[in-house]
Amino acid sequence: MSKKGADVFDIKLFKRLLKFVKPYKLVFFGTLIFVIGLSVFGVFRPKVLQLAIDTKIALQEYDGFLFYIIIMIALLVLEVISQLLFIYYASWLGQSVVKDIRVKLFKHMLSFKMKYFDNSSVGVLITRAVTDMERIADIFGEGLFMIFSDVLKMLAVAIMMFSMNWKLSLIVFTTLPIVLFATKIFQKYMKLAFQDVRTEVSNLNSFVQERVTGMKILQLFTREDTEYKKFMAINERHKKGWLKTVWYNSIFFPIAEFLSSITLGLVVWYGGLNVIMDSTASLGELTAFIMMIPMLFRPLNQIANKFNTLQMGMVAADRVFKVLDTTSQIDDSGNVVATQFKGDITFKDVHFSYIENEEVLKGISFNVEAGQTIAIVGATGAGKSTIINLLNRFYDIQKGEICVDSVNIKSMTLQSLRAQIAVVLQDVFLFADTILNNITLNNDTVTETEVQQAAKDIGIHDFIMSLPNGYHYNVKERGVMLSSGQRQLISFLRAYVTNPSILVLDEATSSVDSYSEQLIQDATDKITKGRTSIVIAHRLATIKKADKIIVMDAGKIVEEGTHKTLLKKENGYYKNLYEVQFMKEELA
């Protein structure tokens, strides 16, 4: 564990967190006022009780006794009101701060490069955006203000004790340093324990999220027992992490309670002797001290408990800020706003690698004229899908240049570039929402009427209307209520309604039925007509219709031409690919 990790409290981190409080500073200072009121009203009740006993009960005087009772009731009511307002507004402030941090975090994550998500666990990111945020909210709702309240109450009680009877106060203050020392040690070890807990929570979230998402694969390959054993191991580490915090609590709190009881016993013994023997302490003072000792020691125990909450919140804040500090954004310094492309695309000596020194594209160059449809074919891993990623600038190239209409895409703003390019991926992702919202992605400028007309244009309106509730049919998480072919059709419509200047298709149909495949073929013909299209082709029909075919192998372009011209090349790569992969389709 690093030295920084062992620090009891990170002031720099806390100051950064307080910056998010600035918009709510009125509520912040109002909550502090309620905290002060809570401490003041609480500490004066023992004093009023002492006066009532010494000046009225001990002297058996009734006159004025009711006045002390009314004062005590008034103080109690004010203390209850202060506590109510304090708890509400402290929690309100915590949730408001977290809302702002969560919005900032999500916006930051939206701008990350695809490479960041390639290397990051989804479960960990979910933990940062959800679970860790609640821990940060607890800093204000149950940590920071509670600690301030307890410290203030302890200080007020100590002053009141000393002003009433310094001899009895010395007995109390003798044991107090022992408790303070134990509290400091406890806080140090609890922070280390909570760091371990947060790590194991992230691991557990990540493991469960991935296995639930990939449940079909686990069951297909009968990996249930293996994954169950892995889960048991991770869950055991999670349990041990929490048990460490429980162990520290089980040591500290009994010690603190024991010292509090010893102190109370000493005060009763010494104060009782003084009351009986030499009257150096009054009965009212002894009663007030018996009432104030729990008010002094209980907040100390609560400080330790609330410091646990504060520590968990600070650990969570540190993790969230690390994500916020991550610089994994595509450079969006371009100032050219792309409005409507003609559609000319040029790749000039493009080199790219996902992993350093492992090139995926090795200096490829090709041109696509406006309105052309080019088909890219090649073996798996040849670099076909990488071209799609680079054209949209999901990744930045290491060398070379990619231009649209003779303008380098790095010169364009990311939003305007991507707005002019529609992509239909082989792995279609649908949200747990209606078909309409999955098509428009909640874009208010696209009406349902326009979506229906677009569906009619590409021939899938009848398919959608055959579903329960039609366009308002909820496809559930990842579109599980639809077949792979139906999901593909929805993705085609999603691309078509944006009216893109450039269309990129990964039109795999290996797992769709013949009816859906025909619909996809018709939709492909419709949406590629009249616009520049790059198609990672898996069907012979698409390849034949392409204006140009680019053949790739191991990150290089090995052949270019039309279907007919490429077939004429003796021992050509495309010709061999055609004979192995496509000839059966043509004969069928």
Coordinates of C-alpha atoms in Angstrom, one line a residue, residues 3-558:
K3 CA 2.0 6.1 1.6
K4 CA -0.7 8.1 0.1
G5 CA -3.1 5.2 0.4
A6 CA -2.3 5.0 4.1
D7 CA -3.1 8.6 4.8
V8 CA -6.0 9.0 7.2
F9 CA -7.5 11.9 5.2
D10 CA -6.7 13.3 1.8
I11 CA -7.1 17.1 2.1
K12 CA -6.4 17.8 -1.6
L13 CA -9.0 15.3 -2.7
F14 CA -11.5 16.8 -0.2
K15 CA -10.9 20.3 -1.5
R16 CA -11.6 19.1 -5.0
L17 CA -14.8 17.5 -3.8
L18 CA -15.9 20.8 -2.1
K19 CA -15.7 22.6 -5.5
F20 CA -18.9 20.8 -6.4
V21 CA -20.6 22.3 -3.3
K22 CA -20.2 25.9 -4.6
P23 CA -23.5 26.0 -6.5
Y24 CA -25.2 25.0 -3.2
K25 CA -23.2 27.1 -0.7
L26 CA -26.4 28.6 0.7
V27 CA -27.7 25.2 1.7
F28 CA -24.2 24.2 2.9
F29 CA -23.9 27.1 5.3
G30 CA -27.6 26.7 6.3
T31 CA -26.8 23.1 7.2
L32 CA -23.9 24.3 9.3
I33 CA -26.2 26.6 11.2
F34 CA -28.5 23.7 12.0
V35 CA -25.5 21.7 13.2
I36 CA -24.5 24.5 15.5
G37 CA -28.1 24.7 16.8
L38 CA -28.2 21.0 17.4
S39 CA -25.0 21.1 19.6
V40 CA -26.0 24.3 21.5
F41 CA -29.5 23.2 22.3
G42 CA -28.4 19.8 23.4
V43 CA -25.6 20.9 25.7
F44 CA -27.8 23.4 27.6
R45 CA -30.3 20.9 28.7
P46 CA -28.0 19.3 31.4
K47 CA -27.2 22.9 32.6
V48 CA -30.9 23.7 33.0
L49 CA -31.4 20.4 34.8
Q50 CA -28.6 21.2 37.2
L51 CA -30.1 24.5 38.0
A52 CA -33.5 23.0 38.5
I53 CA -32.1 20.4 41.0
D54 CA -29.8 22.7 42.9
T55 CA -32.1 25.8 43.1
K56 CA -35.5 24.1 43.4
I57 CA -35.6 20.4 44.0
A58 CA -32.7 20.3 46.6
L59 CA -34.2 23.3 48.4
Q60 CA -37.8 21.9 48.0
E61 CA -39.0 25.1 46.4
Y62 CA -41.9 24.9 43.9
D63 CA -41.9 28.6 42.8
G64 CA -40.1 28.9 39.5
F65 CA -39.7 25.1 39.0
L66 CA -42.2 25.1 36.1
F67 CA -40.1 27.7 34.4
Y68 CA -37.1 25.3 34.2
I69 CA -39.4 22.5 32.8
I70 CA -40.7 24.8 30.1
I71 CA -37.1 25.8 29.2
M72 CA -36.0 22.2 28.9
I73 CA -39.0 21.4 26.7
A74 CA -38.3 24.4 24.5
L75 CA -34.6 23.3 24.2
L76 CA -35.7 19.8 23.3
V77 CA -38.1 21.0 20.6
L78 CA -35.5 23.3 19.1
E79 CA -33.0 20.4 19.1
V80 CA -35.5 18.1 17.3
I81 CA -36.2 20.8 14.7
S82 CA -32.5 21.4 14.1
Q83 CA -31.9 17.7 13.8
L84 CA -34.8 17.3 11.3
L85 CA -33.6 20.2 9.1
F86 CA -30.0 19.1 9.4
I87 CA -30.6 15.5 8.3
Y88 CA -32.8 16.6 5.4
Y89 CA -30.6 19.3 3.9
A90 CA -27.4 17.4 4.5
S91 CA -28.8 14.5 2.5
W92 CA -30.3 16.9 -0.1
L93 CA -26.8 18.5 -0.5
G94 CA -25.2 15.1 -0.9
Q95 CA -27.6 14.0 -3.6
S96 CA -27.3 17.3 -5.5
V97 CA -23.5 17.2 -5.5
V98 CA -23.5 13.5 -6.7
K99 CA -26.0 14.4 -9.4
D100 CA -23.6 17.0 -10.8
I101 CA -20.6 14.6 -10.5
R102 CA -22.5 11.8 -12.1
V103 CA -23.5 14.0 -15.0
K104 CA -20.0 15.2 -15.5
L105 CA -18.6 11.6 -15.3
F106 CA -21.1 10.2 -17.8
K107 CA -20.4 13.1 -20.2
H108 CA -16.7 12.4 -19.8
M109 CA -17.2 8.7 -20.5
L110 CA -19.2 9.5 -23.6
S111 CA -16.1 11.1 -25.1
F112 CA -13.7 8.3 -24.4
K113 CA -11.9 6.6 -27.3
M114 CA -13.1 3.1 -28.2
K115 CA -9.6 1.9 -27.0
Y116 CA -10.5 2.9 -23.5
F117 CA -13.6 0.7 -23.5
D118 CA -11.5 -2.1 -25.1
N119 CA -9.2 -2.1 -22.1
S120 CA -11.7 -1.3 -19.3
S121 CA -14.2 -3.5 -17.5
V122 CA -17.8 -2.5 -17.9
G123 CA -18.6 -3.7 -14.4
V124 CA -15.9 -1.4 -13.0
L125 CA -17.3 1.6 -14.9
I126 CA -20.8 0.8 -13.7
T127 CA -19.5 0.7 -10.1
R128 CA -17.9 4.1 -10.5
A129 CA -21.1 5.7 -12.0
V130 CA -23.6 4.1 -9.5
T131 CA -22.3 2.5 -6.3
D132 CA -19.3 4.8 -5.8
M133 CA -21.6 7.8 -6.3
E134 CA -23.8 6.8 -3.4
R135 CA -20.8 6.5 -1.2
I136 CA -19.8 10.1 -2.2
A137 CA -23.4 11.3 -1.3
D138 CA -22.9 9.7 2.2
I139 CA -19.9 12.0 2.8
F140 CA -22.4 14.9 3.1
G141 CA -25.5 13.0 4.3
E142 CA -23.8 10.9 7.0
G143 CA -20.1 11.8 7.1
L144 CA -18.9 15.4 7.0
F145 CA -21.7 17.2 8.8
M146 CA -22.2 14.4 11.3
I147 CA -18.5 14.6 12.2
F148 CA -18.6 18.3 12.5
S149 CA -21.8 18.1 14.7
D150 CA -20.2 15.5 16.9
V151 CA -16.9 17.4 17.3
L152 CA -18.9 20.6 18.1
K153 CA -21.1 18.8 20.6
M154 CA -18.0 17.3 22.3
L155 CA -16.3 20.7 22.5
A156 CA -19.5 22.4 23.9
V157 CA -19.9 19.6 26.5
A158 CA -16.3 19.8 27.6
I159 CA -16.6 23.6 28.1
M160 CA -19.8 23.2 30.0
M161 CA -18.3 20.5 32.2
F162 CA -15.2 22.5 33.0
S163 CA -17.3 25.6 33.8
M164 CA -19.5 23.6 36.2
N165 CA -16.9 21.6 38.1
W166 CA -13.3 21.4 37.1
K167 CA -12.5 18.5 39.5
L168 CA -15.1 16.2 38.0
S169 CA -14.0 17.4 34.5
L170 CA -10.5 16.2 35.2
I171 CA -11.7 12.6 35.8
V172 CA -13.5 12.7 32.5
F173 CA -10.6 14.2 30.6
T174 CA -8.2 11.7 32.0
T175 CA -9.7 8.8 29.9
L176 CA -10.5 11.0 26.9
P177 CA -7.0 10.9 25.3
I178 CA -7.0 7.1 25.4
V179 CA -10.2 7.1 23.4
L180 CA -8.9 9.7 21.0
F181 CA -5.7 7.7 20.4
A182 CA -7.7 4.5 19.8
T183 CA -10.0 6.4 17.4
K184 CA -7.0 7.7 15.3
I185 CA -5.5 4.2 15.0
F186 CA -9.0 2.8 14.1
Q187 CA -9.5 5.4 11.4
K188 CA -6.1 4.6 9.8
Y189 CA -6.7 0.9 9.5
M190 CA -10.4 1.4 8.5
K191 CA -9.3 3.4 5.4
L192 CA -7.0 0.6 4.3
A193 CA -9.7 -1.9 4.8
F194 CA -12.3 0.1 2.8
Q195 CA -9.9 0.4 -0.1
D196 CA -9.8 -3.4 -0.2
V197 CA -13.5 -3.5 0.0
R198 CA -14.1 -1.1 -2.9
T199 CA -11.6 -3.1 -5.0
E200 CA -13.5 -6.4 -4.3
V201 CA -16.9 -4.7 -4.9
S202 CA -15.6 -3.6 -8.4
N203 CA -14.3 -7.1 -9.1
L204 CA -17.6 -8.7 -8.1
N205 CA -19.7 -6.2 -10.1
S206 CA -17.5 -6.8 -13.2
F207 CA -17.6 -10.6 -12.9
V208 CA -21.4 -10.8 -12.4
Q209 CA -22.1 -8.3 -15.2
E210 CA -19.9 -10.2 -17.8
R211 CA -21.3 -13.6 -16.8
V212 CA -25.0 -12.4 -17.0
T213 CA -24.3 -10.8 -20.4
G214 CA -22.6 -14.0 -21.7
M215 CA -24.9 -16.5 -20.0
K216 CA -25.9 -18.1 -23.3
I217 CA -22.2 -18.9 -24.0
L218 CA -21.7 -20.3 -20.5
Q219 CA -24.7 -22.7 -20.9
L220 CA -23.8 -23.7 -24.5
F221 CA -20.4 -24.8 -23.4
T222 CA -21.5 -26.1 -20.0
R223 CA -19.3 -23.8 -18.0
E224 CA -21.8 -23.3 -15.2
D225 CA -19.8 -25.3 -12.6
T226 CA -16.5 -23.6 -13.5
E227 CA -18.0 -20.1 -13.4
Y228 CA -19.8 -20.9 -10.1
K229 CA -16.4 -21.9 -8.5
K230 CA -14.9 -18.6 -9.8
F231 CA -17.8 -16.7 -8.3
M232 CA -17.4 -18.5 -5.0
A233 CA -13.7 -17.4 -4.9
I234 CA -14.4 -13.8 -5.7
N235 CA -17.3 -13.7 -3.3
E236 CA -15.1 -15.1 -0.6
R237 CA -12.5 -12.3 -1.1
H238 CA -15.4 -9.8 -1.0
K239 CA -16.6 -11.3 2.3
K240 CA -13.1 -11.3 3.8
G241 CA -12.7 -7.6 2.9
W242 CA -15.9 -6.7 4.7
L243 CA -15.1 -8.9 7.7
K244 CA -11.8 -7.0 8.1
T245 CA -13.9 -3.8 8.7
V246 CA -16.2 -5.7 11.0
W247 CA -13.2 -6.9 13.0
Y248 CA -11.8 -3.4 13.5
N249 CA -15.3 -2.2 14.6
S250 CA -15.6 -5.1 17.0
I251 CA -12.4 -4.1 18.7
F252 CA -12.8 -0.4 18.8
F253 CA -16.4 0.1 19.9
P254 CA -16.3 -2.2 23.0
I255 CA -13.1 -0.5 24.1
A256 CA -14.8 2.9 23.7
E257 CA -17.9 1.8 25.6
F258 CA -15.8 0.3 28.4
L259 CA -13.8 3.5 28.9
S260 CA -17.1 5.5 28.9
S261 CA -18.6 3.2 31.6
I262 CA -15.4 3.4 33.7
T263 CA -15.4 7.2 33.4
L264 CA -19.1 7.3 34.4
G265 CA -18.4 5.1 37.4
L266 CA -15.5 7.2 38.6
V267 CA -17.5 10.4 38.3
V268 CA -20.4 8.9 40.3
W269 CA -18.0 7.6 43.0
Y270 CA -15.9 10.7 43.3
G271 CA -18.8 13.1 42.9
G272 CA -21.1 11.2 45.2
L273 CA -18.4 11.3 47.9
N274 CA -18.1 15.1 47.4
V275 CA -21.8 15.6 47.7
I276 CA -22.1 13.5 50.9
M277 CA -18.8 14.5 52.6
D278 CA -17.8 18.1 51.9
S279 CA -20.3 19.5 49.4
T280 CA -17.6 20.5 46.9
A281 CA -20.0 19.1 44.2
S282 CA -23.7 19.6 44.2
L283 CA -26.4 17.0 43.4
G284 CA -27.4 19.0 40.3
E285 CA -23.8 19.0 39.0
L286 CA -23.4 15.3 39.6
T287 CA -26.7 14.7 37.7
A288 CA -25.7 17.0 34.9
F289 CA -22.3 15.2 34.6
I290 CA -24.0 11.8 34.5
M291 CA -26.2 13.2 31.6
M292 CA -23.2 14.8 29.8
I293 CA -20.7 11.9 29.9
P294 CA -22.7 9.9 27.3
M295 CA -23.1 13.2 25.3
L296 CA -19.3 13.4 25.3
F297 CA -18.4 9.7 24.6
R298 CA -21.2 8.7 22.3
P299 CA -20.3 11.4 19.7
L300 CA -16.7 10.1 19.9
N301 CA -17.9 6.6 19.0
Q302 CA -20.2 8.1 16.3
I303 CA -17.2 10.1 14.9
A304 CA -15.4 6.8 14.4
N305 CA -18.5 5.3 12.8
K306 CA -19.1 8.3 10.6
F307 CA -15.5 8.5 9.7
N308 CA -15.9 5.0 8.3
T309 CA -18.6 6.5 6.0
L310 CA -16.4 9.4 5.2
Q311 CA -13.5 7.1 4.4
M312 CA -15.6 5.0 2.1
G313 CA -16.9 8.2 0.4
M314 CA -13.3 9.5 0.0
V315 CA -12.1 6.2 -1.5
A316 CA -15.1 6.3 -3.9
A317 CA -14.4 9.9 -4.8
D318 CA -10.7 9.1 -5.5
R319 CA -11.8 6.3 -7.9
V320 CA -14.4 8.5 -9.6
F321 CA -11.9 11.4 -10.0
K322 CA -9.4 9.0 -11.5
V323 CA -11.9 8.3 -14.3
L324 CA -12.6 12.0 -14.7
D325 CA -8.8 12.6 -14.9
T326 CA -8.4 10.0 -17.6
T327 CA -7.4 11.6 -20.9
S328 CA -8.6 9.1 -23.4
Q329 CA -10.4 11.4 -25.8
I330 CA -10.0 11.7 -29.5
D331 CA -8.5 15.0 -30.4
D332 CA -11.5 17.2 -31.3
S333 CA -9.6 20.4 -32.2
G334 CA -10.9 20.5 -35.8
N335 CA -12.7 23.6 -36.8
V336 CA -14.3 22.5 -40.1
V337 CA -18.1 21.9 -39.6
A338 CA -19.1 19.2 -42.1
T339 CA -22.6 19.9 -43.5
Q340 CA -23.2 17.8 -46.5
F341 CA -20.5 15.6 -48.1
K342 CA -20.3 14.9 -51.8
G343 CA -18.9 11.6 -50.7
D344 CA -15.3 11.4 -52.1
I345 CA -13.2 9.3 -49.7
T346 CA -9.4 8.9 -49.8
F347 CA -7.2 6.7 -47.7
K348 CA -3.5 7.7 -48.2
D349 CA -0.8 5.3 -46.8
V350 CA -2.8 4.7 -43.6
H351 CA -1.0 2.8 -40.9
F352 CA -2.8 1.8 -37.7
S353 CA -2.4 -0.5 -34.7
Y354 CA -4.6 -1.2 -31.7
I355 CA -1.6 -2.4 -29.8
E356 CA 1.8 -0.7 -30.2
N357 CA 4.1 -2.3 -32.7
E358 CA 1.4 -4.7 -33.9
E359 CA 0.1 -3.0 -37.1
V360 CA -3.4 -4.0 -38.3
L361 CA -3.3 -1.7 -41.4
K362 CA 0.0 -1.6 -43.1
G363 CA 0.0 1.4 -45.4
I364 CA -3.3 1.0 -47.2
S365 CA -4.4 3.5 -49.9
F366 CA -7.6 3.6 -51.9
N367 CA -10.2 6.1 -53.4
V368 CA -13.9 6.1 -53.4
E369 CA -15.7 8.5 -55.7
A370 CA -18.9 10.2 -54.7
G371 CA -21.9 7.9 -55.1
Q372 CA -19.9 4.8 -55.6
T373 CA -20.4 1.5 -53.7
I374 CA -17.2 -0.3 -52.8
A375 CA -17.1 -3.8 -51.3
I376 CA -14.3 -4.9 -49.0
V377 CA -13.6 -8.6 -48.8
G378 CA -10.9 -10.7 -47.1
A379 CA -10.3 -13.2 -44.4
T380 CA -11.1 -12.6 -40.8
G381 CA -8.5 -10.3 -39.3
A382 CA -7.5 -8.7 -42.6
G383 CA -8.5 -5.2 -41.3
K384 CA -11.9 -4.7 -42.9
S385 CA -13.7 -3.6 -39.8
T386 CA -10.8 -1.3 -38.8
I387 CA -11.5 0.8 -41.9
I388 CA -15.0 1.5 -40.5
N389 CA -13.6 2.5 -37.1
L390 CA -11.0 4.8 -38.6
L391 CA -13.4 6.6 -41.0
N392 CA -15.6 7.6 -38.0
R393 CA -12.4 8.4 -35.9
F394 CA -13.2 6.0 -33.2
Y395 CA -9.5 5.5 -33.3
D396 CA -6.7 7.8 -34.6
I397 CA -4.2 6.5 -37.2
Q398 CA -0.5 6.5 -36.5
K399 CA 0.5 7.5 -40.0
G400 CA -1.1 8.6 -43.2
E401 CA -4.2 10.6 -44.0
I402 CA -7.9 10.0 -44.4
C403 CA -9.8 12.6 -46.4
V404 CA -13.5 13.2 -47.3
D405 CA -14.1 15.6 -50.1
S406 CA -10.3 16.4 -50.0
V407 CA -10.5 17.5 -46.4
N408 CA -8.6 15.7 -43.7
I409 CA -11.1 14.3 -41.3
K410 CA -8.9 15.5 -38.4
S411 CA -9.7 19.0 -39.5
M412 CA -13.5 18.4 -39.0
T413 CA -15.4 18.5 -35.7
L414 CA -16.1 15.0 -34.5
Q415 CA -19.8 15.6 -34.2
S416 CA -20.3 17.0 -37.7
L417 CA -18.1 14.2 -39.2
R418 CA -20.1 11.4 -37.5
A419 CA -23.4 13.1 -38.3
Q420 CA -22.7 12.6 -42.0
I421 CA -21.7 8.9 -41.7
A422 CA -24.2 6.2 -40.9
V423 CA -22.9 2.8 -39.8
V424 CA -24.7 -0.6 -39.8
L425 CA -22.6 -3.1 -37.8
Q426 CA -22.8 -6.8 -37.9
D427 CA -23.2 -6.9 -34.2
V428 CA -26.4 -4.9 -33.8
F429 CA -27.0 -3.2 -30.4
L430 CA -30.5 -2.3 -29.4
F431 CA -31.5 -0.6 -26.2
A432 CA -34.2 -1.8 -23.8
D433 CA -36.8 0.6 -25.4
T434 CA -39.3 0.8 -28.2
I435 CA -38.5 0.1 -31.8
L436 CA -39.2 3.8 -32.5
N437 CA -36.8 5.0 -29.9
N438 CA -34.2 2.6 -31.1
I439 CA -34.5 3.9 -34.6
T440 CA -34.5 7.6 -33.7
L441 CA -32.3 7.3 -30.6
N442 CA -34.7 9.8 -29.0
N443 CA -33.9 12.4 -31.7
D444 CA -36.9 14.8 -31.5
T445 CA -36.3 16.1 -35.0
V446 CA -37.2 12.7 -36.5
T447 CA -41.0 12.1 -36.3
E448 CA -42.8 8.8 -36.2
T449 CA -44.4 9.6 -39.5
E450 CA -41.0 10.1 -41.1
V451 CA -39.8 6.8 -39.6
Q452 CA -42.8 4.9 -40.9
Q453 CA -42.3 6.4 -44.4
A454 CA -38.6 5.4 -44.3
A455 CA -39.6 1.9 -43.3
K456 CA -42.0 1.7 -46.2
D457 CA -39.2 3.0 -48.5
I458 CA -36.9 0.1 -47.7
G459 CA -39.6 -2.5 -47.3
I460 CA -39.7 -3.3 -43.6
H461 CA -42.9 -1.4 -42.5
D462 CA -45.0 -4.5 -42.7
F463 CA -42.6 -6.5 -40.6
I464 CA -42.6 -3.8 -37.8
M465 CA -46.4 -3.6 -37.9
S466 CA -46.7 -7.3 -37.5
L467 CA -45.2 -7.0 -34.0
P468 CA -47.4 -6.2 -30.9
N469 CA -47.8 -2.4 -30.7
G470 CA -45.8 -2.0 -33.9
Y471 CA -43.3 0.8 -33.6
H472 CA -43.9 1.0 -29.9
Y473 CA -43.0 -2.6 -29.3
N474 CA -40.4 -2.8 -26.5
V475 CA -37.5 -5.0 -27.7
K476 CA -36.1 -5.4 -24.1
E477 CA -32.4 -5.5 -23.2
R478 CA -30.1 -5.8 -26.3
G479 CA -33.2 -6.5 -28.4
V480 CA -33.6 -10.0 -27.2
M481 CA -37.3 -10.0 -28.3
L482 CA -36.2 -9.9 -31.9
S483 CA -34.3 -12.4 -34.1
S484 CA -30.8 -11.4 -35.4
G485 CA -32.3 -10.7 -38.8
Q486 CA -35.0 -8.5 -37.4
R487 CA -32.4 -6.6 -35.3
Q488 CA -30.3 -6.1 -38.5
L489 CA -33.4 -4.6 -40.3
I490 CA -33.9 -2.2 -37.4
S491 CA -30.3 -1.1 -37.7
F492 CA -30.7 -0.5 -41.5
L493 CA -33.7 1.7 -40.8
R494 CA -31.8 3.6 -38.0
A495 CA -29.1 4.4 -40.5
Y496 CA -31.6 5.3 -43.3
V497 CA -33.6 7.9 -41.3
T498 CA -30.5 10.0 -40.7
N499 CA -30.1 10.5 -44.4
P500 CA -26.3 10.2 -44.3
S501 CA -23.9 11.4 -47.0
I502 CA -21.8 8.2 -46.5
L503 CA -23.0 4.8 -45.6
V504 CA -20.9 2.0 -44.0
L505 CA -22.3 -1.5 -43.9
D506 CA -21.2 -4.7 -42.3
E507 CA -23.9 -6.8 -43.9
A508 CA -23.3 -10.2 -42.5
T509 CA -26.3 -12.6 -42.8
S510 CA -24.8 -15.9 -41.7
S511 CA -27.4 -16.4 -38.9
V512 CA -30.6 -15.0 -40.4
D513 CA -33.5 -16.7 -42.1
S514 CA -34.1 -16.5 -45.9
Y515 CA -37.0 -14.1 -45.5
S516 CA -35.0 -11.6 -43.4
E517 CA -32.0 -12.0 -45.7
Q518 CA -34.2 -11.0 -48.7
L519 CA -35.5 -8.0 -46.8
I520 CA -31.9 -7.1 -45.8
Q521 CA -30.8 -7.4 -49.5
D522 CA -33.6 -5.1 -50.6
A523 CA -32.9 -2.6 -47.8
T524 CA -29.2 -2.6 -48.8
D525 CA -30.1 -1.8 -52.4
K526 CA -32.3 1.0 -51.3
I527 CA -30.2 2.8 -48.8
T528 CA -26.9 2.5 -50.8
K529 CA -28.6 4.0 -53.9
G530 CA -27.2 7.5 -54.8
R531 CA -24.8 7.7 -51.9
T532 CA -21.2 6.7 -51.2
S533 CA -21.2 3.3 -49.6
I534 CA -18.5 1.1 -48.1
V535 CA -19.7 -2.4 -47.6
I536 CA -17.9 -5.2 -45.8
A537 CA -19.4 -7.8 -48.1
H538 CA -20.5 -11.2 -47.1
R539 CA -22.9 -12.0 -50.0
L540 CA -22.1 -12.5 -53.6
A541 CA -25.0 -10.4 -54.7
T542 CA -23.6 -7.3 -52.9
I543 CA -20.1 -7.9 -54.3
K544 CA -21.3 -8.2 -57.9
K545 CA -23.2 -4.9 -57.6
A546 CA -20.3 -3.0 -56.2
D547 CA -18.6 -0.4 -58.4
K548 CA -15.2 -1.6 -57.0
I549 CA -14.0 -4.4 -54.9
I550 CA -11.1 -4.0 -52.5
V551 CA -9.5 -7.3 -51.5
M552 CA -7.5 -7.3 -48.2
D553 CA -5.1 -9.7 -46.6
A554 CA -3.1 -9.3 -43.4
G555 CA -3.7 -5.5 -43.2
K556 CA -2.8 -4.8 -46.9
I557 CA -4.8 -4.2 -50.0
V558 CA -3.8 -7.1 -52.4

